[in-house]
Coordinates of C-alpha atoms and ligand atoms in Angstrom, one line a residue:
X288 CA 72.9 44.2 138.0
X289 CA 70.8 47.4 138.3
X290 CA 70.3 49.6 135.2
X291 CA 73.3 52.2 136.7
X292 CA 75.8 49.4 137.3
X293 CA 75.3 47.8 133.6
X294 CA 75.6 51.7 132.4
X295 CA 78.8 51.8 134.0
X296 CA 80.0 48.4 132.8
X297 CA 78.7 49.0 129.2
X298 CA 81.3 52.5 129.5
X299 CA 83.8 49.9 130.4
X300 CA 83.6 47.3 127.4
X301 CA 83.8 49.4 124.9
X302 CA 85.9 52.3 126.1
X303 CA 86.2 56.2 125.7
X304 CA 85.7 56.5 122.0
X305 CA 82.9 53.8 122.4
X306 CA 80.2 55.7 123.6
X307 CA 78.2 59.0 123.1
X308 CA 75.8 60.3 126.4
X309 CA 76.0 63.8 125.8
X310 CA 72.5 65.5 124.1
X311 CA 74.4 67.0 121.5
X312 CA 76.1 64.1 120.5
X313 CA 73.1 62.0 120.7
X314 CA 70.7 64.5 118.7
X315 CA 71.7 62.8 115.2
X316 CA 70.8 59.1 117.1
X317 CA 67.4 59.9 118.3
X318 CA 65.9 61.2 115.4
X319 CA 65.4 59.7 111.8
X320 CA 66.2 60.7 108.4
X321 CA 62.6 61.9 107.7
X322 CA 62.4 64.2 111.1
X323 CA 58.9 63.0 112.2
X324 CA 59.5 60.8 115.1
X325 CA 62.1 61.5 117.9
X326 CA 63.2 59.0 120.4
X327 CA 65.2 58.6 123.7
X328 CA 68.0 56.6 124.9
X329 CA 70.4 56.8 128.0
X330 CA 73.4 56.2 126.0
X331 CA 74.4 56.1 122.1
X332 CA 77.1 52.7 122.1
X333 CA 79.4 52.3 119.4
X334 CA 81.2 48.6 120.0
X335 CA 84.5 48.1 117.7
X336 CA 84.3 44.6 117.5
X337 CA 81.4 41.7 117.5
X338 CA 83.2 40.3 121.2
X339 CA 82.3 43.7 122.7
X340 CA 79.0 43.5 121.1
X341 CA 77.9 40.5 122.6
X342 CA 79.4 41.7 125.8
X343 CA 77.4 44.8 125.7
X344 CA 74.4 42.7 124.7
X345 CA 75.1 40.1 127.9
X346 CA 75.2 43.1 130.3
X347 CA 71.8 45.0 128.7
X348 CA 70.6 41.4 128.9
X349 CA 71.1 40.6 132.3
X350 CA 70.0 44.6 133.3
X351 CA 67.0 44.2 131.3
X352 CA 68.1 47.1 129.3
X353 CA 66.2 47.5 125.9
X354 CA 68.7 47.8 122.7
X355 CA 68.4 49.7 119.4
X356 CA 70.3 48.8 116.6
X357 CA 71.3 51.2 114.6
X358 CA 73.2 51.9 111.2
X359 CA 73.1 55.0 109.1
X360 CA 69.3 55.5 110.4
X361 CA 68.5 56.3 107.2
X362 CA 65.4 53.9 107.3
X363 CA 61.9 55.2 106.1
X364 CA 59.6 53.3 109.1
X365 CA 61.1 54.7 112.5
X366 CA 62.8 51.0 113.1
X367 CA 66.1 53.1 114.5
X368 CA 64.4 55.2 116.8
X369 CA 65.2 54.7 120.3
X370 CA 62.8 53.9 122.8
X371 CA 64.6 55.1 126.0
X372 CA 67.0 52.1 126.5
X373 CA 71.1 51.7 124.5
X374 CA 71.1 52.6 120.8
X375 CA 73.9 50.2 119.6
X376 CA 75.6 51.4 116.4
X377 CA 77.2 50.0 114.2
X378 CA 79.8 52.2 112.8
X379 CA 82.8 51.4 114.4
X380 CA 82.3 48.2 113.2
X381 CA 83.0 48.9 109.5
X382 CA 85.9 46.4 108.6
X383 CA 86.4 44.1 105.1
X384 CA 86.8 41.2 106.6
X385 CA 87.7 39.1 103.2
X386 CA 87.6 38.7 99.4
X387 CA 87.6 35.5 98.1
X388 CA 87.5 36.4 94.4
X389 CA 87.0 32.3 93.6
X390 CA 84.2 32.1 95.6
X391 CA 82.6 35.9 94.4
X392 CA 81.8 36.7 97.9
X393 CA 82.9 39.4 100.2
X394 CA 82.7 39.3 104.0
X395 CA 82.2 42.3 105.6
X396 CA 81.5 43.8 108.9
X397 CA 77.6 45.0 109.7
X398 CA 78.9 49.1 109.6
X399 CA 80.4 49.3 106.4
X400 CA 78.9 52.0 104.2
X401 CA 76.8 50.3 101.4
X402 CA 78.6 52.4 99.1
X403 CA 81.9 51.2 100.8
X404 CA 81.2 47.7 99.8
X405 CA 80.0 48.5 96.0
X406 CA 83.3 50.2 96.0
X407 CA 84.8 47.5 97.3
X408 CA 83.0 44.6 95.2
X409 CA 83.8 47.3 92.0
X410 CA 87.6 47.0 92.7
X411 CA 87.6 43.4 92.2
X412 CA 86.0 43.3 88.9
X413 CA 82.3 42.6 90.7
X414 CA 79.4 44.3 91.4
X415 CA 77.3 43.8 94.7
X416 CA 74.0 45.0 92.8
X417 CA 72.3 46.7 95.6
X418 CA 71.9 50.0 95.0
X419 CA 69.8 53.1 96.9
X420 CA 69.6 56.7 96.7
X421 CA 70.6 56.7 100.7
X422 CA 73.6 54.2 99.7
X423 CA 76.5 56.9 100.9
X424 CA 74.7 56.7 104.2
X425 CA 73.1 53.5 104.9
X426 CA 75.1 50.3 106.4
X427 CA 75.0 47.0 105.0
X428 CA 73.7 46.0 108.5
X429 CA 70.8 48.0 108.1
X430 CA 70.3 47.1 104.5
X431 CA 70.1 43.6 105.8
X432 CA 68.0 44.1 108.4
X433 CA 65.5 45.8 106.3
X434 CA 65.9 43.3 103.6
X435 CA 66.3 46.8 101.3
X436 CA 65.0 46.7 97.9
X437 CA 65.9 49.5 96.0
X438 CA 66.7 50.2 91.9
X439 CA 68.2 47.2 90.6
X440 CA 65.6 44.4 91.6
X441 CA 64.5 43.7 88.6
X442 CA 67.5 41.8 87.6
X443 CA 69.1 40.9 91.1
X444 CA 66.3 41.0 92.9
X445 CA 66.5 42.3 96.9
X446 CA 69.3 42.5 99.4
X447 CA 68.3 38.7 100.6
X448 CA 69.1 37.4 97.5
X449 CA 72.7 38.6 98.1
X450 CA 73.2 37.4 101.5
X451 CA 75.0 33.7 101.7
X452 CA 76.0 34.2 105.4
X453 CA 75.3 36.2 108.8
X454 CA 77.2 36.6 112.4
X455 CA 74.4 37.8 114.9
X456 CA 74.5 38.6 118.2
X457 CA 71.3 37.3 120.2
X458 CA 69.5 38.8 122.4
X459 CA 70.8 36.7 125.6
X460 CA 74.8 38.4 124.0
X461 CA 75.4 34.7 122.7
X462 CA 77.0 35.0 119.3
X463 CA 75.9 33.1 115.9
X464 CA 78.3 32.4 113.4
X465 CA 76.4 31.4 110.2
X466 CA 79.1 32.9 108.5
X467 CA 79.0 30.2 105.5
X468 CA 79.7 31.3 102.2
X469 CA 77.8 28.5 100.5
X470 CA 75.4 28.8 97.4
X471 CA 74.0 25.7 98.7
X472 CA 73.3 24.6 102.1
X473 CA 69.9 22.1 102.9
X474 CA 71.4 21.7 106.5
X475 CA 68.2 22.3 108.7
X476 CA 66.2 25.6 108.9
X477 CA 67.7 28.8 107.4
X478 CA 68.4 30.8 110.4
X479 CA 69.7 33.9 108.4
X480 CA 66.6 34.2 106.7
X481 CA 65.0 35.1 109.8
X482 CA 67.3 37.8 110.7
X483 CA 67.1 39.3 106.7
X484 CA 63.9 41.8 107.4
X485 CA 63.5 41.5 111.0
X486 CA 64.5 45.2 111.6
X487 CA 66.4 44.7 114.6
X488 CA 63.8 42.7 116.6
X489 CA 65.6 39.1 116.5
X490 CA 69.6 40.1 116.8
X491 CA 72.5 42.5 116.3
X492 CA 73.8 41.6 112.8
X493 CA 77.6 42.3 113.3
X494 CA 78.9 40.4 109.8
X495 CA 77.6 39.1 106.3
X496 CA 78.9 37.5 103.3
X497 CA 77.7 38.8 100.7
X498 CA 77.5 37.1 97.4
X499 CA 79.1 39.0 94.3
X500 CA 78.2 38.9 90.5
X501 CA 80.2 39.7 87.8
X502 CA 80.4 43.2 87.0
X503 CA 78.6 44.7 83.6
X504 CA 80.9 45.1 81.2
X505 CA 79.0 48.6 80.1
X506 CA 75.6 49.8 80.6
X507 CA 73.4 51.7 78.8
X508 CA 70.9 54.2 80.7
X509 CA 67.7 56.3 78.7
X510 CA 64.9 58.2 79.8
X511 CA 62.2 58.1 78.3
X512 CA 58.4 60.2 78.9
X513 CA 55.3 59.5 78.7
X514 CA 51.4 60.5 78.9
X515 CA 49.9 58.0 81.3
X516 CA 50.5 55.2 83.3
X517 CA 48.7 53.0 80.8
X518 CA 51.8 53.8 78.5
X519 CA 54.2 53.3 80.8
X520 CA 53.4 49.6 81.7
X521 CA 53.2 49.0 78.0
X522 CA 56.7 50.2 77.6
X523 CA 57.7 48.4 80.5
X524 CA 56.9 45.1 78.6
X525 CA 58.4 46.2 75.1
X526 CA 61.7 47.0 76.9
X527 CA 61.5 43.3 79.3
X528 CA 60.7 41.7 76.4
X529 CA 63.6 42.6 74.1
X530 CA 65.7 42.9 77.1
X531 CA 65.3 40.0 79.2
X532 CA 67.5 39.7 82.4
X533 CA 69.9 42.6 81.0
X534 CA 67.1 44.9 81.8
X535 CA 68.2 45.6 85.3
X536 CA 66.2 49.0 86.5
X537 CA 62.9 50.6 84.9
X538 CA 62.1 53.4 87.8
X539 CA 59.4 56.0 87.0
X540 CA 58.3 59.2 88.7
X541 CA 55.9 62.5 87.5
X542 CA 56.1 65.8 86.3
X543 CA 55.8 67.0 90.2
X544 CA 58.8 64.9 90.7
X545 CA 60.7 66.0 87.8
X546 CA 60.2 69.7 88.8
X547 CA 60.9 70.0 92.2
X548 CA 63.9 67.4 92.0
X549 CA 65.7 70.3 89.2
X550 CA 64.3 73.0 91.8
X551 CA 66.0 71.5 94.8
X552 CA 68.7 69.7 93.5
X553 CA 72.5 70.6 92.7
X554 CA 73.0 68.3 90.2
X555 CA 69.6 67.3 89.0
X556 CA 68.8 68.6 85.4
X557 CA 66.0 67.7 83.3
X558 CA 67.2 66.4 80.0
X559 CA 63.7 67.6 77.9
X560 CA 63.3 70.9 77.1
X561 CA 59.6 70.2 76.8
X562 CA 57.0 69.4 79.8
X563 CA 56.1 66.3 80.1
X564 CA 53.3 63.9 82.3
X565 CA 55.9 60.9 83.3
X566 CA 59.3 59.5 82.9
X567 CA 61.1 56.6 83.3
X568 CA 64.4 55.7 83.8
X569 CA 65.5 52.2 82.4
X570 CA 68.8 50.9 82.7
X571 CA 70.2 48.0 81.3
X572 CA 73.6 45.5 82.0
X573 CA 75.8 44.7 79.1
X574 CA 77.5 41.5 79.9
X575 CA 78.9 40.6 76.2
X576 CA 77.7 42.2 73.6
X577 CA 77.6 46.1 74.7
X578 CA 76.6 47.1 70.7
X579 CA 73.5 44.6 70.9
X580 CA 72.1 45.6 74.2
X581 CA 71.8 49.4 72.5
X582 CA 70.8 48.3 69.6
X583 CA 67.9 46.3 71.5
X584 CA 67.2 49.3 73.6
X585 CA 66.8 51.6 70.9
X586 CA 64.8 49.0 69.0
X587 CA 62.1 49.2 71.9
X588 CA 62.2 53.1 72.5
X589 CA 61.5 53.1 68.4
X590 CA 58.9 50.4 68.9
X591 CA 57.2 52.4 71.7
X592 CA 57.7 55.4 69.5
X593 CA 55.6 54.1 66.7
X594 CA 52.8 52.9 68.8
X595 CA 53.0 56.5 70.3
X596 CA 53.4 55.1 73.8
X597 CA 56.6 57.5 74.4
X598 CA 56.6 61.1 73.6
X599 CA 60.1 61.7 73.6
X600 CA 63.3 60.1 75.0
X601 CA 67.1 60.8 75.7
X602 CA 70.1 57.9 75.8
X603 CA 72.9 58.3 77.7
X604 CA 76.2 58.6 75.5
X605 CA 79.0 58.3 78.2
X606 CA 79.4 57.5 81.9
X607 CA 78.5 61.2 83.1
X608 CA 75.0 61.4 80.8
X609 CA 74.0 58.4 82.5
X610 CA 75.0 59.7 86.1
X611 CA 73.3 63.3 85.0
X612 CA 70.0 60.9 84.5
X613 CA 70.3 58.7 87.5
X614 CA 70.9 62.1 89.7
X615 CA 67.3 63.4 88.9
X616 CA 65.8 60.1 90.1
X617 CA 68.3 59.5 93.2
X618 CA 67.8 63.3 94.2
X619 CA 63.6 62.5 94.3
X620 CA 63.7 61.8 98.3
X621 CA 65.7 64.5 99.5
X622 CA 64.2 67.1 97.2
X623 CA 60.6 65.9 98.3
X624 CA 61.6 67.1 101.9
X625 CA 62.9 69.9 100.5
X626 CA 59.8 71.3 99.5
X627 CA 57.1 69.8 102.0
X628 CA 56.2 67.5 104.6
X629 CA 55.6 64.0 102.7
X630 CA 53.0 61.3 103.8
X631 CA 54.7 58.0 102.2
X632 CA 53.7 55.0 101.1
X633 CA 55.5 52.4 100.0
X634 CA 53.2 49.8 98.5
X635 CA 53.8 46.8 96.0
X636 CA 51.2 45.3 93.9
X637 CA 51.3 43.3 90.5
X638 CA 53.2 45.3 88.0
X639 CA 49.9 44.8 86.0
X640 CA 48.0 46.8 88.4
X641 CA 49.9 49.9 88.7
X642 CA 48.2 52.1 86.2
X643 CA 44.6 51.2 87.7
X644 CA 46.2 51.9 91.7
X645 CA 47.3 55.2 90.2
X646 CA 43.9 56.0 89.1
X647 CA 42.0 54.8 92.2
X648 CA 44.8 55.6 94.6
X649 CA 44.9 59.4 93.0
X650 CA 41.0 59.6 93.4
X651 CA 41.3 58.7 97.5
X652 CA 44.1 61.2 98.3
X653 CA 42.2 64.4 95.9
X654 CA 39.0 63.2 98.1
X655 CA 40.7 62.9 101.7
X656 CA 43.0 66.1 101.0
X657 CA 41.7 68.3 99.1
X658 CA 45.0 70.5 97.5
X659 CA 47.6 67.3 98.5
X660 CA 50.4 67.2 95.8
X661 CA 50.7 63.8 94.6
X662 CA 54.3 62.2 93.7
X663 CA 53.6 58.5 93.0
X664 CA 56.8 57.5 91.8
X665 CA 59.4 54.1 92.1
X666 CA 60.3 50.9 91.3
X667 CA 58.0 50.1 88.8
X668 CA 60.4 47.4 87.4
X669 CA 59.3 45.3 89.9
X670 CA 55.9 47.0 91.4
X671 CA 56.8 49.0 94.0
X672 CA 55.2 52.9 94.0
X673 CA 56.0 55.2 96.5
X674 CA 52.9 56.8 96.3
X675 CA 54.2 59.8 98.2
X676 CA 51.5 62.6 99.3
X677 CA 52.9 66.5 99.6
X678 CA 51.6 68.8 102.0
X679 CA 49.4 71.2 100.9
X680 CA 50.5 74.9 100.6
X681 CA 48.0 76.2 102.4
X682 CA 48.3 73.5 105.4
X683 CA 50.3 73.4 108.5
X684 CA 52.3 70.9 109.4
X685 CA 50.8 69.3 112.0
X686 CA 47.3 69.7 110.4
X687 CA 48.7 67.6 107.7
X688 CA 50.2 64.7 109.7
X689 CA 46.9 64.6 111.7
X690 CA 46.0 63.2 108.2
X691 CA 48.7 60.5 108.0
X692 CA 46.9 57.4 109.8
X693 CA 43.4 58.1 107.4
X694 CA 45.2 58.4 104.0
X695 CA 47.7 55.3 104.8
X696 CA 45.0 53.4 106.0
X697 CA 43.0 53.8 102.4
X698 CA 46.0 53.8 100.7
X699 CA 46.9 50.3 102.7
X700 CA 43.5 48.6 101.9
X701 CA 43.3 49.9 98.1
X702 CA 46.8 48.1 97.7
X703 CA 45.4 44.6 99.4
X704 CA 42.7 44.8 97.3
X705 CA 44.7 44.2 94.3
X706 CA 46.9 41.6 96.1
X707 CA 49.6 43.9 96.9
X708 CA 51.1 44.8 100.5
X709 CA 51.3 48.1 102.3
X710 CA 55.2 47.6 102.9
X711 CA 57.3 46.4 99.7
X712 CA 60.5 47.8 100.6
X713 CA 61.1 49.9 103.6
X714 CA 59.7 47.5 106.5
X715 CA 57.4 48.0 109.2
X716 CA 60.0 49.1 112.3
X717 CA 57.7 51.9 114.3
X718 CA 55.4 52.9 111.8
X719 CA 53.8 50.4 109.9
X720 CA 53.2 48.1 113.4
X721 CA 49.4 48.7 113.4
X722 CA 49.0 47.8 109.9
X723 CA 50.8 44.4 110.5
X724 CA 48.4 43.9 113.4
X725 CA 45.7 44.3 110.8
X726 CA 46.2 43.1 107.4
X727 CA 47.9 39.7 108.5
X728 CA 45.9 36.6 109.4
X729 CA 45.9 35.8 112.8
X730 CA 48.0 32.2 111.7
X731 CA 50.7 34.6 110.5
X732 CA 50.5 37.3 113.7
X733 CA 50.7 34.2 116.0
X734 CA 53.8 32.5 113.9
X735 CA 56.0 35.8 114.1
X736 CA 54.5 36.2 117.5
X737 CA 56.7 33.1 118.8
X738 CA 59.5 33.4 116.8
X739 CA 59.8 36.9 118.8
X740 CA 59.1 35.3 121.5
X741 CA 61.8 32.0 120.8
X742 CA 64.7 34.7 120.2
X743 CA 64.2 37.3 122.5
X744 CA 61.3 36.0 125.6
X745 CA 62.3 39.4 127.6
X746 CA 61.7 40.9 124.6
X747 CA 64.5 43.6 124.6
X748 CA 65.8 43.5 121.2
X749 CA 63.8 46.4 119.5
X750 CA 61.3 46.4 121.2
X751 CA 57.6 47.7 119.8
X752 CA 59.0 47.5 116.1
X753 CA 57.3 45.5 113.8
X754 CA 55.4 43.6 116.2
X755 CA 54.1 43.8 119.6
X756 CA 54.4 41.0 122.1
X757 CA 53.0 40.9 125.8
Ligands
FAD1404 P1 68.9 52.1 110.0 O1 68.0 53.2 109.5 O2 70.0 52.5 110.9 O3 68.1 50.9 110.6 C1 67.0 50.4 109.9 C2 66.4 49.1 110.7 O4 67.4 48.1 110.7 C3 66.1 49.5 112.1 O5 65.0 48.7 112.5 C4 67.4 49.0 112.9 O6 67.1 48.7 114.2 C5 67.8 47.8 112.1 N1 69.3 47.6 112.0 C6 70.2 48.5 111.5 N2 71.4 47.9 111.6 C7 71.2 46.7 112.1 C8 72.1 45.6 112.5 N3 73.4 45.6 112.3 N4 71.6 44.4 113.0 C9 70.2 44.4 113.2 N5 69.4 45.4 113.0 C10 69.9 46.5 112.4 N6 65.2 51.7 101.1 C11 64.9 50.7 100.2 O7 64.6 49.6 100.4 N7 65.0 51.1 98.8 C12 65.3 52.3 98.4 O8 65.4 52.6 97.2 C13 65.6 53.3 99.4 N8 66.0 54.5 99.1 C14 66.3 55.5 100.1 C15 66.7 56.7 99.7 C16 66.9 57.7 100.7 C17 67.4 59.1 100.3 C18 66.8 57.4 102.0 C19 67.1 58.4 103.1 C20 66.4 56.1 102.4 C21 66.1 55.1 101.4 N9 65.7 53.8 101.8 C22 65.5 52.9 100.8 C23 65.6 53.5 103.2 C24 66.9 53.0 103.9 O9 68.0 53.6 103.3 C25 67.0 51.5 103.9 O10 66.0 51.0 104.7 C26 68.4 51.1 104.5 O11 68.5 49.7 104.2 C27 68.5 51.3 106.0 O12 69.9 51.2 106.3 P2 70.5 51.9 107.6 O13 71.9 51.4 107.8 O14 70.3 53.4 107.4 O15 69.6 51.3 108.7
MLT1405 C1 63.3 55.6 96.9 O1 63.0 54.7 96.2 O2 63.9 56.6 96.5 C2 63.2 55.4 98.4 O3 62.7 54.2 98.7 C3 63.0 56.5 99.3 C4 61.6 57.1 99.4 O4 60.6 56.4 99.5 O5 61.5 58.3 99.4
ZN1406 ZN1 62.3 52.9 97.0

């Protein structure tokens, strides 16, 4: 079939309402949530079910068509953007497929809003524990596919750890149905883990089960400051140790953060009324005992207090205090590109490392651009920094992306230095491809190589993210 024919038959699977070709239409497809990278694609697909999926798939397939999956492209590493072929969303396919409240997992389709299934889960008595500032926009496919990490790690750890089952389509439009909603399951390789982080490049997830945990009875939610980042580890520990697994978010960010978030932000208002270095932003899960788990909290703010490791520090009283808290960190990423372009990293390295990465990772960017605004902030919970470099005011835009490659590159090799990786939590997709190619052994490039190459040998599933074959 030649590439006009499969266009025409594509049209015909999935109907009217299936497809988008028109620029304006397409403009929010093409271009990603951090408006750097712009792509192309001859159509915008939007299949209602995971038959007309694979159908789609079969035809691209036999056309040799390349495909983009896409969710709520709110991904951080260019993964969604197009490359000239189909971009297949997702977000027609956005049904609750079951609750099986026995079993504490939910099935859902891949297009469901990640808020949708919280909401969901919530409504049940559960909580599906993955939660992002992006989570009113992102898809549960896409959260999958990145393997997304986001605020609750600590205690839940990352969207794999939720996932019991997948239904993919593969790249040849045969459909997978590993839709099993076991907790255990030795039978032969694990075939969703491969499809959990692969961006796209292995499949079209169209359905998960998801697996549920009881929701928190209450939680209780402080911010505390700080002078440095020496301080903040050491409250880190105080709080994990008198917290334990109830401890379920510690997020940090900086003054830089704290200020331009208030500027930018509605709802964002900075609980101190004096200036302050750092904050965090712990959170913690009461399963029994809600008058215990405060008590335990305030024990380690007073701890931290004594030992003068926290210079002041507010707790939440009701449901809206805590919100009022959470908004200032969960408005950090839209309030950076508010106020500048943002070079971002998004590195991981032993929680016991962070302070000295700070230091030496601070010293690089005031060396490599002079006038940058730093705004390391994150998951510190669980090691990951975005260690996020403004634009100068005095720099033009392009002049300071010119600047992107050098900086991540230092930034990259500082954090594999100290046994950490230059992607904890977003992925590689576009971006982060030549930095695969050259921080992973040649053993490692060669085994994701050929399972590329066993899933998709015409290689049209995503092509040129996260690795490039042939
Ligand atoms: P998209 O951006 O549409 O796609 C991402 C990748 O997944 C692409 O490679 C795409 O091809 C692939 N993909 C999408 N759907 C499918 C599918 N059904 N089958 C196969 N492949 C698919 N990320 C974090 O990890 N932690 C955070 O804390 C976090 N916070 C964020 C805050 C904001 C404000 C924003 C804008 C983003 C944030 N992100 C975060 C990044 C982003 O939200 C996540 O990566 C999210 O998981 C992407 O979901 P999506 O539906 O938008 O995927
Ligand atoms: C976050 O933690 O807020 C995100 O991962 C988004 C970002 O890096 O800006
Ligand atoms: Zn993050």
């Amino acid at each position: 079939m030649d590439g006009q024919a499969a266009i025409t038959a594509i049209k015909e699977v999935v109907g009217d309402n299936g497809w988008l070709a028109d620029a304006a239409d397409v403009e929010p497809y093409v271009n990603e949530w951090l408006k750097i990278l712009e792509g192309t694609c001859q159509m915008v697909v939007r299949p209602s079910t995971t038959e007309q999926v694979a159908q789609v798939i079969y035809i691209c397939h036999n056309a040799g068509i390349s495909i983009t999956p896409q969710g709520g492209n709110t991904g951080m590493v260019g993964g969604a953007v197009p490359d000239g072929g189909i971009v297949l969303s997702t977000e027609r396919l956005n049904n609750v497929r079951e609750l099986d409240a026995d079993n504490a997992t939910l099935t859902v389709e891949a297009g469901c809003l990640l808020a949708d299934v919280q909401a969901t889960a919530s409504a049940a008595g559960f909580l599906f524990p993955l939660t992002l500032a992006s989570e009113g926009s992102c898809c549960i496919g896409g959260n999958i596919a990145t393997n997304a990490g986001g605020n609750n790690t600590v205690r839940y750890g990352n969207t794999r750890e939720q996932v019991l089952g997948l239904e993919v389509v593969l790249p040849d439009g045969r459909v997978w149905d590993g839709l099993r909603g076991l907790r255990k399951d030795n039978t032969g390789y694990d075939l969703k883990q491969l499809f959990i982080g692969a961006e796209g490049t292995l499949g079209v997830i169209t359905a998960a089960v998801l697996s549920l945990v009881p929701a928190p009875r209450d939680r209780v939610t402080a911010m505390a400051t700080a002078k440095n980042w020496e301080d903040l580890l050491k409250l880190f520990r105080i709080m994990r140790g008198r917290l334990s697994g109830s401890l379920i978010a510690f997020e940090v960010f900086t003054d830089l953060g704290m200020e331009i978030t208030v500027d930018h932000i509605d709802d964002a208002h900075n609980p101190f009324t004096d200036a302050h270095s750092l904050y965090s932003l712990m959170e913690a899960a009461c399963y029994d005992n809600e008058a215990a788990v405060r008590e335990a909290v305030e024990k380690g703010l007073g701890e931290a207090f004594e030992d003068g490791i926290v210079t002041d520090a507010v707790m939440a009283e009701s449901g809206q205090q805590a919100a009022n808290l959470w908004n200032v960190r969960e408005g950090l990423p839209e309030a950076q590109s508010m106020e500048a372009m943002v070079i971002k990293h998004d590195v991981s390295i032993p929680i016991s490392r962070v302070p000295e990465y700070v230091a030496q990772g601070g010293s690089i960017v005031t060396q490599t651009i002079p006038g940058a605004r730093l705004l390391p902030f994150g998951h510190m919970g669980d090691g990951n920094l975005h260690f996020n470099v403004l634009q100068p005011n005095d720099m033009g835009r392009d002049a300071f992306l010119a600047l992107k490659n050098g900086i991540n590159r230092k930034l990259h090799d500082l954090a594999i230095a100290m046994g950490g990786t230059f992607s904890a939590e977003h992925g590689v997709g576009l971006n982060k491809v030549g930095d695969l190619a050259h921080y992973r052994s040649d053993v490692e490039i060669d085994l994701m190589a050929r399972v590329k190459q066993a899933f998709d040998p015409a290689n049209i599933m995503n092509p040129g993210k996260v690795i490039n074959v042939g």
